[in-house]
Amino acid sequence: MTRDITRRSMLKTTAAIGAASALPMIPFAAEAGDDIIVGGLHDLSGFIDFAGIPMNQIMLMAIEEINAAGGLLGKKLKGAVYDPQTKMPLYSQFATQLALKDKASVVMGGITSASRETIRPILHRYKTLYFYNTLYEGGVCDRNEISLGTTPAQTVEKLVPYSMGLWGKKVYTIAADYNYGQITAAWVKRYVEQNGGEVVSTDFFPLDVTNFGPTISKIQSAKPDMVMSVLVGTGHLGFYNQWAAAGMKNEIPIASTTFGAAGAELEILKPEVANGILTCYGYYPSIDSPANKEWVAKVNKRYPDKTPLLSELSAFTWEGMMIWADAVRSAGSLDRMKLIEVMESGKTYDMPSGQCAIDPLTHHAIRDVYIADLQDKTYIIKKKFSQVQPADTQLVCNLKETPNANKHYEISLE
Amino acid sequence: MDYSLVVAIELLREVAGLILIATGLAVIFGMMRVINIAHGEFMMLGGYTVVLTTKWGVNIWVAILILAPLVVGVFGILVERLIIRHLYGRIIDSLLATWGLSLFLIGFVTVAFGNTVEGVSTPFSSFSVGRYSIAIYTLFLIFAAIAFITSVYLTLRYTKSGLIARATMQNPDMVESLGINSKLVYMATFGIGAAFAGLAGGLLAPISGVVPGMGALLIGKAFITVVTGGAAVVAGTLSASAILGSVSQAVTFATGPVFGDATLLFVALILLRLLPQGITGRIFTRSV
């Protein structure tokens, strides 16, 4: 234990570690020139890169597609892609850079609510139009942001009565212990009670919990007709494995508005663990419509290797690009307010996910949602609901009355 | 009656879980005074070994019980040769170096195998206790923890190599003068600690799912257990796991996992205030 370290051996060791950890992930920034700059802020590394990489791939695909059709206003689009690495200081740095240095016309991105609330006020302040394309807990009220992802009121409202009709009225909720989980669990309770059912218990789990033994025993003793899972993240994956290992998979069914949202659970869990879980989202790759089949084929053609996982997140990123491009064409301008006015005009867009419109009062999507049953890594769509309103955000936000709002409301159902 | 049996099994399972994740760390930290921040990533490597080799057609038990400890043990020896041996006696430097190693391993595994690989499903089925059903794998984990502790105890207490290892940790210069190469002892000890981490990761892989960041979920509890346990590897790990695991799990049953985790930290805090050297710094001081 008294061995000295020589300068050379120290240098060698640290150089080896340094060289090996410098991963080739250098963000490339576009110079503002004649091109129209489209900013992309998705986590391309870090613990949610499985969500960010497909979103970025699809955004770049949309840029190529718009350019191939002649660009916008006679100009080409150019992507300015940064990797915030799931780190909030990088998010704020890159958002500022996109607004001030790159002079981006529009910014797509932000995945977690934390990252959205980091960049949303920055882009609001610098008047740079912002599209947030991820499902989240609802409540953003900001005329500068278009939120395309589903919110709990859109998915929970449909999934709860549907699954209660299949399985019964006694529901046990297990949820992640942060605002998304808390808010969604409150919506579950509301809709279960509205449908004449009962939530026998709601258990919350910090994101780093990996052992679900006690909960599984508690669920067994409560004997619910179904379990509603709002579990989030890789720590919580353990629940599904332990549930199947305890032999519960064929005893009590599970429904979820979070399972497989970005596709990771689908990849990591074996089919014998995940089969039969009922989910509800605004997009599934198996949607049986010509628009979706064409789009899926396009994605496969563009990315024959490393085909991105298609989920709400990636599909809505493409839709965000198309809605924005349509607004630029109709307005004949890149002026932010003119684009916002076009998008607030109540237009309905035909998209791979179905029909989608922007609610002028909340800037959230009014969209079709689907319920699907997972079997062997494929979603079998059971039911479609047309034009579902973002009823949760509509409770707290009215951009006609308060056009300068710049806030994320925590929607309370107490 | 059924319920109390279920609670008892789950308490044992939590204690066993702490023993599994802490034993490797206790060997490395308790015996060598090296703070291995990459311990969680060693467990992650064990998990990946199981997931990847079973995908290539290896029998799951061979993967868990042989390949995971073997691969991570060999990797541990490499790490000891390349990094740790330069840092003995420099506790802060070794902490920083292994932290760097931990970040590197997370990044490397993410780039090499991706953030999502298909896991393995849990072997065995379940059995019923009245109206409850419990995974047989839970019992298997409890037996694995007993085997961990027993094997470390028997090795340290009754074998010549155990004696040499203990002597080297107490006084390396004296051991050297008796003709034993202490560097080899350090290397082997680190390798064995790493192998325990790999085995723990392999055992947990079927129930927790395997992702590059899984180490971070385990390392905190492992450290708290080892520090609360104190210097003696076996008695320390065993007593700390028993106290922390059963109290936190009992609270989890009564109120939920938030208070369960908080109670674990709270009990560790009180124990360390009363026994700053860990449990075995004051009690069971003559044990191994």
Coordinates of N, CA, C and O in Angstrom, one line a residue, chain B residues 74-175:
Chain B
V74 N -12.4 -11.2 -13.8 CA -11.3 -10.9 -14.7 C -11.1 -9.4 -15.0 O -10.1 -8.8 -14.9
F75 N -12.3 -8.8 -15.2 CA -12.3 -7.4 -15.5 C -11.8 -6.6 -14.3 O -11.0 -5.7 -14.4
G76 N -12.2 -7.1 -13.1 CA -11.7 -6.4 -11.8 C -10.2 -6.5 -11.7 O -9.6 -5.5 -11.3
I77 N -9.7 -7.7 -12.0 CA -8.2 -7.8 -11.9 C -7.5 -6.8 -12.9 O -6.5 -6.2 -12.6
L78 N -8.1 -6.7 -14.1 CA -7.6 -5.7 -15.1 C -7.6 -4.3 -14.5 O -6.6 -3.6 -14.6
V79 N -8.7 -4.0 -13.9 CA -8.9 -2.6 -13.3 C -7.8 -2.4 -12.2 O -7.2 -1.4 -12.1
E80 N -7.7 -3.5 -11.4 CA -6.7 -3.4 -10.3 C -5.3 -3.1 -10.9 O -4.6 -2.2 -10.4
R81 N -4.9 -3.9 -11.9 CA -3.6 -3.7 -12.5 C -3.4 -2.4 -13.1 O -2.4 -1.7 -13.0
L82 N -4.4 -1.9 -13.8 CA -4.3 -0.7 -14.6 C -4.5 0.6 -13.8 O -3.8 1.6 -14.0
I83 N -5.4 0.5 -12.8 CA -5.7 1.8 -12.1 C -5.5 1.7 -10.6 O -4.7 2.5 -10.0
I84 N -6.2 0.7 -10.0 CA -6.2 0.7 -8.5 C -4.9 0.6 -7.9 O -4.6 1.3 -6.9
R85 N -4.0 -0.2 -8.4 CA -2.7 -0.5 -7.7 C -1.9 0.7 -7.6 O -1.0 0.8 -6.7
H86 N -2.1 1.7 -8.4 CA -1.4 3.0 -8.3 C -1.9 3.9 -7.2 O -1.3 4.9 -6.9
L87 N -3.0 3.5 -6.7 CA -3.8 4.4 -5.8 C -4.0 3.9 -4.4 O -4.7 4.5 -3.6
Y88 N -3.3 2.8 -4.0 CA -3.5 2.3 -2.6 C -3.0 3.3 -1.6 O -2.0 4.0 -1.8
G89 N -3.9 3.5 -0.6 CA -3.5 4.5 0.5 C -4.0 5.9 0.1 O -3.9 6.8 1.0
R90 N -4.4 6.1 -1.1 CA -4.9 7.4 -1.5 C -6.4 7.4 -1.7 O -6.9 7.2 -2.8
I91 N -7.1 7.5 -0.6 CA -8.5 7.1 -0.6 C -9.3 8.1 -1.6 O -10.2 7.6 -2.3
I92 N -9.0 9.4 -1.5 CA -9.8 10.3 -2.4 C -9.4 10.1 -3.8 O -10.3 10.1 -4.7
D93 N -8.1 9.8 -4.1 CA -7.8 9.6 -5.5 C -8.4 8.4 -6.1 O -8.9 8.4 -7.2
S94 N -8.5 7.3 -5.2 CA -9.1 6.1 -5.8 C -10.6 6.3 -6.0 O -11.2 5.8 -6.9
L95 N -11.2 7.2 -5.1 CA -12.6 7.5 -5.3 C -12.8 8.2 -6.6 O -13.7 7.8 -7.4
L96 N -12.0 9.2 -6.9 CA -12.1 9.9 -8.2 C -11.9 9.0 -9.4 O -12.6 9.0 -10.4
A97 N -10.9 8.2 -9.3 CA -10.5 7.3 -10.4 C -11.7 6.3 -10.7 O -12.0 6.1 -11.9
T98 N -12.2 5.7 -9.6 CA -13.3 4.7 -9.9 C -14.6 5.4 -10.3 O -15.4 4.8 -11.0
W99 N -14.8 6.7 -9.9 CA -15.9 7.4 -10.4 C -15.8 7.6 -11.9 O -16.7 7.4 -12.6
G100 N -14.6 8.0 -12.3 CA -14.4 8.1 -13.8 C -14.6 6.8 -14.4 O -15.2 6.8 -15.5
L101 N -14.1 5.7 -13.8 CA -14.3 4.4 -14.4 C -15.8 4.1 -14.5 O -16.3 3.6 -15.6
S102 N -16.6 4.5 -13.5 CA -18.0 4.2 -13.5 C -18.7 5.0 -14.7 O -19.5 4.4 -15.5
L103 N -18.3 6.2 -14.9 CA -18.9 7.0 -16.0 C -18.5 6.4 -17.4 O -19.3 6.3 -18.3
F104 N -17.2 6.0 -17.4 CA -16.7 5.4 -18.7 C -17.5 4.1 -19.0 O -17.9 3.8 -20.1
L105 N -17.7 3.2 -18.0 CA -18.4 2.0 -18.2 C -19.8 2.2 -18.7 O -20.3 1.5 -19.6
I106 N -20.5 3.2 -18.0 CA -21.9 3.4 -18.5 C -21.9 3.9 -19.9 O -22.6 3.4 -20.8
G107 N -21.0 4.8 -20.3 CA -20.9 5.3 -21.6 C -20.5 4.2 -22.6 O -21.1 4.0 -23.7
F108 N -19.5 3.4 -22.2 CA -19.0 2.3 -23.1 C -20.2 1.3 -23.4 O -20.4 1.0 -24.6
V109 N -20.8 0.9 -22.3 CA -21.9 -0.1 -22.5 C -23.0 0.4 -23.4 O -23.6 -0.3 -24.2
T110 N -23.3 1.7 -23.1 CA -24.4 2.3 -23.9 C -24.1 2.3 -25.4 O -24.9 2.0 -26.3
V111 N -22.8 2.7 -25.7 CA -22.4 2.8 -27.1 C -22.3 1.4 -27.7 O -22.8 1.2 -28.8
A112 N -21.8 0.5 -26.9 CA -21.5 -0.9 -27.5 C -22.8 -1.7 -27.6 O -23.0 -2.3 -28.7
F113 N -23.7 -1.6 -26.6 CA -24.8 -2.5 -26.7 C -26.2 -1.8 -26.7 O -27.2 -2.4 -26.8
G114 N -26.1 -0.4 -26.6 CA -27.3 0.4 -26.7 C -27.9 0.5 -25.3 O -27.6 -0.3 -24.4
N115 N -28.9 1.4 -25.2 CA -29.5 1.7 -23.9 C -30.6 0.6 -23.6 O -31.1 0.5 -22.5
T116 N -31.0 -0.1 -24.6 CA -32.1 -1.1 -24.4 C -31.6 -2.5 -25.0 O -31.4 -2.6 -26.2
V117 N -31.4 -3.4 -24.2 CA -31.3 -4.8 -24.6 C -32.4 -5.7 -24.0 O -32.8 -5.4 -22.9
E118 N -32.8 -6.7 -24.7 CA -33.8 -7.5 -24.1 C -33.3 -8.3 -22.9 O -32.2 -8.8 -23.0
G119 N -34.0 -8.2 -21.8 CA -33.6 -8.9 -20.6 C -33.8 -10.4 -20.6 O -34.1 -11.0 -21.7
V120 N -33.7 -11.0 -19.5 CA -34.0 -12.5 -19.4 C -35.2 -12.6 -18.5 O -35.4 -11.7 -17.6
S121 N -36.0 -13.6 -18.7 CA -37.2 -13.7 -17.8 C -36.7 -14.5 -16.6 O -35.8 -15.3 -16.6
T122 N -37.5 -14.4 -15.5 CA -37.1 -15.0 -14.2 C -37.3 -16.5 -14.3 O -38.3 -17.0 -14.7
P123 N -36.2 -17.2 -14.0 CA -36.4 -18.7 -13.9 C -37.3 -19.1 -12.8 O -37.5 -18.3 -11.9
F124 N -37.8 -20.3 -12.8 CA -38.7 -20.9 -11.9 C -40.1 -20.2 -12.0 O -40.2 -19.2 -12.5
S125 N -41.1 -20.9 -11.4 CA -42.4 -20.2 -11.4 C -42.6 -19.7 -10.0 O -41.8 -19.1 -9.4
S126 N -43.9 -19.9 -9.5 CA -44.2 -19.3 -8.2 C -44.8 -20.4 -7.4 O -45.2 -21.4 -7.8
F127 N -45.0 -20.1 -6.1 CA -45.7 -21.0 -5.2 C -46.7 -20.2 -4.4 O -46.6 -19.0 -4.3
S128 N -47.7 -20.9 -3.9 CA -48.7 -20.2 -3.1 C -48.6 -20.3 -1.6 O -48.2 -21.4 -1.1
V129 N -48.8 -19.2 -1.0 CA -48.9 -19.2 0.5 C -50.3 -18.7 0.8 O -50.6 -17.5 0.7
G130 N -51.3 -19.6 1.0 CA -52.7 -19.2 1.1 C -53.1 -18.5 -0.2 O -53.0 -19.1 -1.2
R131 N -53.6 -17.3 0.0 CA -54.1 -16.6 -1.2 C -53.0 -15.7 -1.9 O -53.2 -15.0 -2.8
Y132 N -51.7 -15.8 -1.3 CA -50.6 -15.1 -1.9 C -49.8 -16.0 -2.8 O -49.7 -17.2 -2.5
S133 N -49.2 -15.4 -3.8 CA -48.2 -16.3 -4.5 C -46.9 -15.5 -4.6 O -46.8 -14.3 -4.7
I134 N -45.8 -16.3 -4.5 CA -44.5 -15.7 -4.3 C -43.6 -16.4 -5.3 O -43.7 -17.6 -5.6
A135 N -42.7 -15.6 -5.9 CA -41.7 -16.2 -6.9 C -40.8 -17.1 -6.2 O -40.2 -16.8 -5.1
I136 N -40.5 -18.3 -6.8 CA -39.5 -19.2 -6.2 C -38.2 -18.5 -6.3 O -37.3 -18.8 -5.4
Y137 N -38.0 -17.7 -7.3 CA -36.7 -17.0 -7.4 C -36.4 -16.2 -6.2 O -35.2 -16.0 -5.8
T138 N -37.4 -15.7 -5.5 CA -37.2 -14.9 -4.2 C -36.5 -15.8 -3.2 O -35.5 -15.4 -2.6
L139 N -36.9 -17.0 -3.1 CA -36.3 -18.0 -2.2 C -34.8 -18.2 -2.6 O -33.9 -18.3 -1.8
F140 N -34.7 -18.4 -3.9 CA -33.3 -18.6 -4.5 C -32.4 -17.5 -4.1 O -31.2 -17.7 -3.8
L141 N -32.9 -16.2 -4.2 CA -32.0 -15.1 -3.8 C -31.6 -15.2 -2.4 O -30.5 -14.8 -2.0
I142 N -32.5 -15.6 -1.5 CA -32.2 -15.7 -0.1 C -31.1 -16.7 0.1 O -30.2 -16.5 0.9
F143 N -31.3 -17.9 -0.5 CA -30.2 -18.9 -0.4 C -28.9 -18.4 -1.0 O -27.8 -18.7 -0.4
A144 N -29.0 -17.7 -2.1 CA -27.7 -17.1 -2.7 C -27.0 -16.2 -1.7 O -25.8 -16.3 -1.5
A145 N -27.8 -15.4 -0.9 CA -27.2 -14.5 0.0 C -26.5 -15.3 1.2 O -25.4 -15.0 1.6
I146 N -27.2 -16.3 1.6 CA -26.6 -17.2 2.7 C -25.3 -17.8 2.1 O -24.3 -17.8 2.8
A147 N -25.3 -18.2 0.9 CA -24.1 -18.8 0.3 C -23.0 -17.8 0.2 O -21.8 -18.1 0.5
F148 N -23.3 -16.6 -0.2 CA -22.3 -15.5 -0.2 C -21.6 -15.4 1.1 O -20.4 -15.5 1.2
I149 N -22.4 -15.1 2.1 CA -21.8 -14.9 3.4 C -21.1 -16.0 4.0 O -19.9 -15.9 4.5
T150 N -21.6 -17.3 3.8 CA -20.9 -18.4 4.3 C -19.6 -18.6 3.6 O -18.6 -18.9 4.3
S151 N -19.6 -18.5 2.3 CA -18.3 -18.7 1.6 C -17.3 -17.7 2.0 O -16.1 -18.1 2.2
V152 N -17.6 -16.5 2.2 CA -16.6 -15.5 2.6 C -16.1 -15.8 4.0 O -14.9 -15.8 4.2
Y153 N -17.1 -16.2 4.9 CA -16.7 -16.5 6.2 C -15.7 -17.7 6.3 O -14.7 -17.6 6.9
L154 N -16.1 -18.8 5.6 CA -15.3 -20.0 5.6 C -13.9 -19.7 5.1 O -12.9 -20.2 5.6
T155 N -13.9 -19.0 3.9 CA -12.6 -18.7 3.3 C -11.7 -17.9 4.2 O -10.5 -18.2 4.5
L156 N -12.2 -16.8 4.8 CA -11.4 -15.9 5.6 C -11.0 -16.6 6.9 O -9.9 -16.5 7.4
R157 N -11.9 -17.5 7.5 CA -11.7 -18.0 8.8 C -10.8 -19.3 8.8 O -10.0 -19.5 9.6
Y158 N -11.1 -20.1 7.8 CA -10.5 -21.5 7.9 C -9.5 -21.8 6.8 O -9.0 -22.9 6.7
T159 N -9.3 -21.0 5.8 CA -8.3 -21.4 4.8 C -7.0 -20.5 4.9 O -7.0 -19.5 5.5
K160 N -6.0 -21.1 4.3 CA -4.7 -20.4 4.4 C -4.7 -19.1 3.6 O -4.2 -18.1 4.1
S161 N -5.4 -19.1 2.4 CA -5.4 -17.9 1.7 C -6.2 -16.8 2.4 O -5.9 -15.7 2.3
G162 N -7.2 -17.2 3.1 CA -8.0 -16.3 3.9 C -7.1 -15.7 5.0 O -7.2 -14.4 5.2
L163 N -6.3 -16.5 5.6 CA -5.4 -16.0 6.6 C -4.4 -15.0 6.1 O -4.2 -13.9 6.6
I164 N -3.9 -15.4 4.9 CA -2.9 -14.5 4.3 C -3.6 -13.2 3.9 O -3.0 -12.1 4.1
A165 N -4.8 -13.2 3.4 CA -5.5 -12.0 3.0 C -5.7 -11.1 4.2 O -5.4 -9.9 4.2
R166 N -6.1 -11.7 5.3 CA -6.4 -10.9 6.5 C -5.1 -10.3 7.0 O -5.0 -9.1 7.4
A167 N -4.0 -11.1 7.0 CA -2.7 -10.6 7.5 C -2.2 -9.5 6.6 O -1.7 -8.5 7.1
T168 N -2.4 -9.6 5.3 CA -1.9 -8.6 4.4 C -2.7 -7.2 4.6 O -2.1 -6.2 4.6
M169 N -4.0 -7.3 4.9 CA -4.7 -6.1 5.2 C -4.2 -5.4 6.4 O -4.2 -4.2 6.6
Q170 N -3.8 -6.3 7.4 CA -3.4 -5.7 8.7 C -2.0 -5.1 8.6 O -1.7 -4.0 9.1
N171 N -1.1 -5.8 8.0 CA 0.3 -5.4 8.0 C 1.0 -5.9 6.7 O 1.7 -6.9 6.8
P172 N 0.9 -5.2 5.6 CA 1.5 -5.7 4.4 C 3.0 -5.9 4.5 O 3.6 -6.8 3.9
D173 N 3.7 -5.0 5.2 CA 5.2 -5.1 5.2 C 5.6 -6.4 5.9 O 6.6 -7.1 5.5
M174 N 4.9 -6.7 7.0 CA 5.3 -8.0 7.7 C 5.0 -9.2 6.8 O 5.8 -10.1 6.8
V175 N 3.9 -9.1 6.1 CA 3.6 -10.2 5.2 C 4.7 -10.4 4.1 O 5.1 -11.5 3.8

